[in-house]
Amino acid sequence: MLRFAMLHIQPREEAEDAVQDTLVAALGLLQSPEDPRRYLFGILKHKITDRLRQKYRHGRHLVTDDDDSLDEALFDERGHWQADVAPATWHCPASQLQTEQFFKVVDACIERLPAKTARVFSMKELLECEPAEVCSTLGLSQADYWQCMSRARKQIQLCLNERWFMEGAR
Amino acid sequence: MMNCRRYIFELTSGRLQEADLGTRAQARLHRMICVHCRAFTRNDAQLSEVLDAWRERTVRGDEAEPTDRPPR
């Protein structure tokens, strides 16, 4: 749980507080839930979102990422794929996509996302927040949200391509 | 006419799922004529499955112990 919290909240002490709040809330339950782990993570997600909302409500803003540089590397001036980065379909047995080694590469690709993009992406994909909640929590416009999600998916696909799928083809 | 850059933005931002019929028709047409965007779209669908598995694995706690790595 602490590692999960630290993906969203820093410093470590603040992440520990969120985990403690979660455990205290769970202690107040009269009955134990069917799936305690999933239930605890459900509470933790709310605690993390509350903390993020407080953090960005008080005038703190995420630094804008340079969205255009990635698109300039991918597309020419007419908006067509640049020849050296044009994608090809991934071919890889499904079993290879469940290995520890593969998930390490996924982790590394996600860690390479720029700060603002990473924050939006992790709220959507890891905390499973709706787009409207991501925008209201982080104080973003819908256009900002779309830019961040687009950048994240493009960059992660490129990164996996380079570090896993093309490696396998060599 | 929709070009690759616009198509990929509509797809990866999530806007395409909620787009009007006209935009979805343009996107479908673009996908039919562009082999690279077709490949990207297939990969993006596979990426969704990868991310679902990654989220499950993170929530299950299968990975390493926490570190003091700073946030991105």
Coordinates of C-alpha atoms in Angstrom, one line a residue:
Chain A
M1 CA 0.0 0.0 0.0
L2 CA 2.8 2.4 0.8
R3 CA 4.4 1.8 -2.6
F4 CA 1.1 2.5 -4.2
A5 CA 0.6 5.7 -2.2
M6 CA 4.1 6.9 -3.0
L7 CA 3.4 6.6 -6.7
H8 CA 1.0 9.6 -6.2
I9 CA 2.1 11.4 -3.0
Q10 CA 5.5 12.7 -1.9
P11 CA 7.3 13.0 0.5
R12 CA 7.2 9.5 1.9
E13 CA 5.9 10.8 5.3
E14 CA 2.8 12.1 3.6
A15 CA 2.2 8.8 1.8
E16 CA 2.6 7.0 5.1
D17 CA -0.1 9.4 6.6
A18 CA -2.5 8.4 3.8
V19 CA -1.9 4.7 4.5
Q20 CA -2.4 5.2 8.2
D21 CA -5.7 7.1 7.6
T22 CA -6.8 4.2 5.4
L23 CA -6.0 1.6 8.1
V24 CA -7.7 3.7 10.8
A25 CA -10.8 3.9 8.5
A26 CA -10.7 0.2 8.0
L27 CA -10.5 -0.4 11.8
G28 CA -13.9 1.3 12.1
L29 CA -15.6 -1.4 10.1
L30 CA -18.1 -3.6 11.8
Q31 CA -17.8 -6.5 9.4
S32 CA -14.7 -7.6 7.5
P33 CA -15.1 -7.2 3.7
E34 CA -15.1 -10.1 1.3
D35 CA -11.9 -9.0 -0.4
P36 CA -10.0 -7.0 2.2
R37 CA -7.1 -6.0 -0.1
R38 CA -9.3 -4.6 -2.7
Y39 CA -11.4 -2.8 -0.1
L40 CA -8.4 -1.3 1.5
F41 CA -7.1 0.0 -1.8
G42 CA -10.5 1.5 -2.5
I43 CA -10.3 3.5 0.7
L44 CA -6.6 4.4 0.0
K45 CA -7.6 5.7 -3.5
H46 CA -10.0 8.1 -1.9
K47 CA -7.4 9.3 0.7
I48 CA -4.9 9.9 -2.0
T49 CA -7.4 11.8 -4.2
D50 CA -8.4 14.0 -1.2
R51 CA -4.8 14.8 -0.5
L52 CA -4.1 15.7 -4.2
R53 CA -7.2 17.9 -4.3
Q54 CA -6.0 19.8 -1.2
K55 CA -2.6 20.2 -2.7
Y56 CA -3.7 21.6 -6.0
R57 CA -6.6 23.7 -4.6
H58 CA -4.2 26.1 -2.9
G59 CA -2.9 27.7 -6.0
R60 CA -0.3 25.1 -6.8
H61 CA -0.1 24.3 -10.5
L62 CA 1.4 21.5 -12.4
V63 CA 4.3 22.7 -14.7
T64 CA 3.3 22.4 -18.3
D65 CA 5.0 19.7 -20.3
D66 CA 6.4 20.3 -23.7
D67 CA 3.7 18.6 -25.7
D68 CA 4.8 19.7 -29.2
S69 CA 8.3 18.1 -29.2
L70 CA 6.9 14.6 -29.1
D71 CA 4.5 15.2 -32.0
E72 CA 7.3 16.9 -34.0
A73 CA 9.4 13.8 -33.6
L74 CA 6.5 11.6 -34.7
F75 CA 4.9 13.6 -37.5
D76 CA 6.0 15.7 -40.5
E77 CA 4.6 19.2 -41.2
R78 CA 1.6 17.7 -43.1
G79 CA 0.8 15.5 -40.0
H80 CA 1.9 12.2 -41.5
W81 CA 4.1 9.7 -39.8
Q82 CA 7.9 10.3 -40.0
A83 CA 9.4 7.3 -41.8
D84 CA 11.8 6.3 -39.0
V85 CA 9.1 6.2 -36.2
A86 CA 6.1 4.9 -38.2
P87 CA 4.6 2.1 -36.1
A88 CA 4.3 -1.6 -37.0
T89 CA 2.0 -4.1 -35.3
W90 CA 3.4 -5.7 -32.1
H91 CA 3.8 -9.4 -32.3
C92 CA 4.6 -11.1 -29.1
P93 CA 3.1 -14.2 -27.3
A94 CA 0.6 -13.2 -24.6
S95 CA 2.6 -15.2 -22.0
Q96 CA 5.6 -13.0 -22.5
L97 CA 3.5 -10.0 -21.6
Q98 CA 2.8 -11.3 -18.1
T99 CA 6.4 -11.7 -17.0
E100 CA 8.2 -9.8 -14.3
Q101 CA 10.8 -8.7 -16.8
F102 CA 8.1 -7.2 -19.1
F103 CA 6.4 -5.3 -16.2
K104 CA 9.8 -3.8 -15.2
V105 CA 10.0 -2.4 -18.7
V106 CA 6.4 -1.0 -18.3
D107 CA 7.4 0.6 -15.0
A108 CA 10.4 2.1 -16.6
C109 CA 8.4 3.5 -19.5
I110 CA 5.8 5.1 -17.1
E111 CA 8.6 6.6 -15.0
R112 CA 9.9 8.4 -18.1
L113 CA 6.7 10.3 -18.5
P114 CA 7.0 14.1 -17.9
A115 CA 5.6 15.2 -14.5
K116 CA 2.3 16.7 -15.4
T117 CA 1.5 13.9 -17.9
A118 CA 2.5 11.2 -15.3
R119 CA 0.2 12.8 -12.6
V120 CA -2.8 12.8 -15.0
F121 CA -2.1 9.4 -16.3
S122 CA -1.7 7.7 -12.9
M123 CA -4.9 9.3 -11.6
K124 CA -6.8 7.9 -14.6
E125 CA -5.2 4.5 -15.0
L126 CA -4.1 3.7 -11.5
L127 CA -6.6 5.5 -9.3
E128 CA -9.3 4.9 -12.0
C129 CA -10.7 8.4 -11.6
E130 CA -13.1 9.8 -14.2
P131 CA -11.8 12.5 -16.5
A132 CA -14.0 15.2 -14.8
E133 CA -12.5 14.2 -11.4
V134 CA -9.0 14.3 -12.6
C135 CA -9.6 17.8 -14.0
S136 CA -11.3 19.1 -10.9
T137 CA -8.7 17.6 -8.5
L138 CA -5.7 18.9 -10.4
G139 CA -7.3 22.2 -11.6
L140 CA -6.9 21.3 -15.3
S141 CA -9.0 22.2 -18.4
Q142 CA -10.5 19.3 -20.4
A143 CA -8.1 20.3 -23.3
D144 CA -5.1 19.8 -20.9
Y145 CA -6.4 16.5 -19.8
W146 CA -6.7 15.3 -23.4
Q147 CA -3.2 16.5 -24.2
C148 CA -1.7 14.7 -21.2
M149 CA -3.5 11.4 -21.9
S150 CA -2.6 11.5 -25.6
R151 CA 1.0 12.2 -24.8
A152 CA 1.1 9.4 -22.2
R153 CA -0.3 6.7 -24.5
K154 CA 1.9 7.8 -27.4
Q155 CA 5.1 7.9 -25.3
I156 CA 4.4 4.6 -23.6
Q157 CA 3.7 2.8 -26.9
L158 CA 6.9 4.2 -28.4
C159 CA 8.9 3.3 -25.3
L160 CA 7.5 -0.3 -25.2
N161 CA 8.2 -0.6 -28.9
E162 CA 11.8 0.4 -28.5
R163 CA 12.6 -1.4 -25.3
W164 CA 10.6 -4.6 -25.7
F165 CA 9.0 -5.4 -29.0
M166 CA 11.9 -4.2 -31.2
E167 CA 14.4 -5.9 -28.9
G168 CA 12.5 -9.1 -29.3
A169 CA 12.5 -8.8 -33.1
R170 CA 16.3 -8.3 -33.2
Chain B
M1 CA -9.6 15.1 -44.2
M2 CA -8.1 13.7 -41.0
N3 CA -4.4 13.2 -41.0
C4 CA -2.3 10.8 -38.9
R5 CA -1.5 13.4 -36.2
R6 CA -5.1 14.3 -35.7
Y7 CA -6.3 10.7 -35.8
I8 CA -3.7 9.6 -33.2
F9 CA -4.6 12.5 -30.9
E10 CA -8.4 11.6 -31.2
L11 CA -7.5 8.0 -30.4
T12 CA -5.0 8.4 -27.6
S13 CA -6.8 11.3 -25.8
G14 CA -10.0 9.3 -25.4
R15 CA -12.0 11.8 -27.4
L16 CA -12.8 9.3 -30.2
Q17 CA -14.9 7.2 -27.9
E18 CA -17.2 10.2 -27.3
A19 CA -16.9 11.8 -30.7
D20 CA -19.9 12.5 -33.0
L21 CA -20.7 10.2 -35.9
G22 CA -19.0 12.5 -38.5
T23 CA -15.7 12.4 -36.6
R24 CA -15.9 8.6 -36.1
A25 CA -16.6 8.1 -39.8
Q26 CA -13.5 10.3 -40.7
A27 CA -11.4 8.3 -38.2
R28 CA -12.6 4.9 -39.7
L29 CA -11.8 6.2 -43.2
H30 CA -8.4 7.3 -42.1
R31 CA -7.7 3.9 -40.5
M32 CA -8.7 2.1 -43.7
I33 CA -6.2 4.0 -45.8
C34 CA -3.3 4.3 -43.3
V35 CA -1.4 1.1 -42.5
H36 CA 0.7 2.8 -39.7
C37 CA -2.4 4.2 -37.9
R38 CA -4.0 0.8 -38.1
A39 CA -0.9 -0.7 -36.5
F40 CA -0.8 2.0 -33.9
T41 CA -4.5 1.4 -33.1
R42 CA -3.9 -2.4 -32.6
N43 CA -1.0 -1.7 -30.4
D44 CA -3.0 0.9 -28.4
A45 CA -5.7 -1.8 -27.8
Q46 CA -3.0 -4.1 -26.6
L47 CA -1.6 -1.4 -24.4
S48 CA -5.0 -1.1 -22.7
E49 CA -4.7 -4.8 -21.7
V50 CA -1.1 -4.3 -20.6
L51 CA -2.2 -1.4 -18.4
D52 CA -5.1 -3.4 -16.9
A53 CA -2.6 -6.1 -15.9
W54 CA -0.1 -3.5 -14.6
R55 CA -2.8 -1.9 -12.4
E56 CA -3.9 -5.3 -11.1
R57 CA -0.3 -6.2 -10.3
T58 CA 0.3 -2.9 -8.6
V59 CA -2.9 -3.3 -6.4
R60 CA -2.1 -6.9 -5.6
G61 CA 1.4 -5.8 -4.5
D62 CA 3.4 -8.2 -6.6
E63 CA 6.2 -5.8 -7.1
A64 CA 9.3 -4.8 -5.1
E65 CA 9.3 -2.9 -1.8
P66 CA 8.9 0.9 -1.8
T67 CA 11.8 3.2 -2.4
D68 CA 12.4 6.8 -1.7
R69 CA 12.4 7.6 -5.4
P70 CA 11.0 11.1 -6.0
P71 CA 7.8 11.6 -7.9
R72 CA 7.7 12.4 -11.6

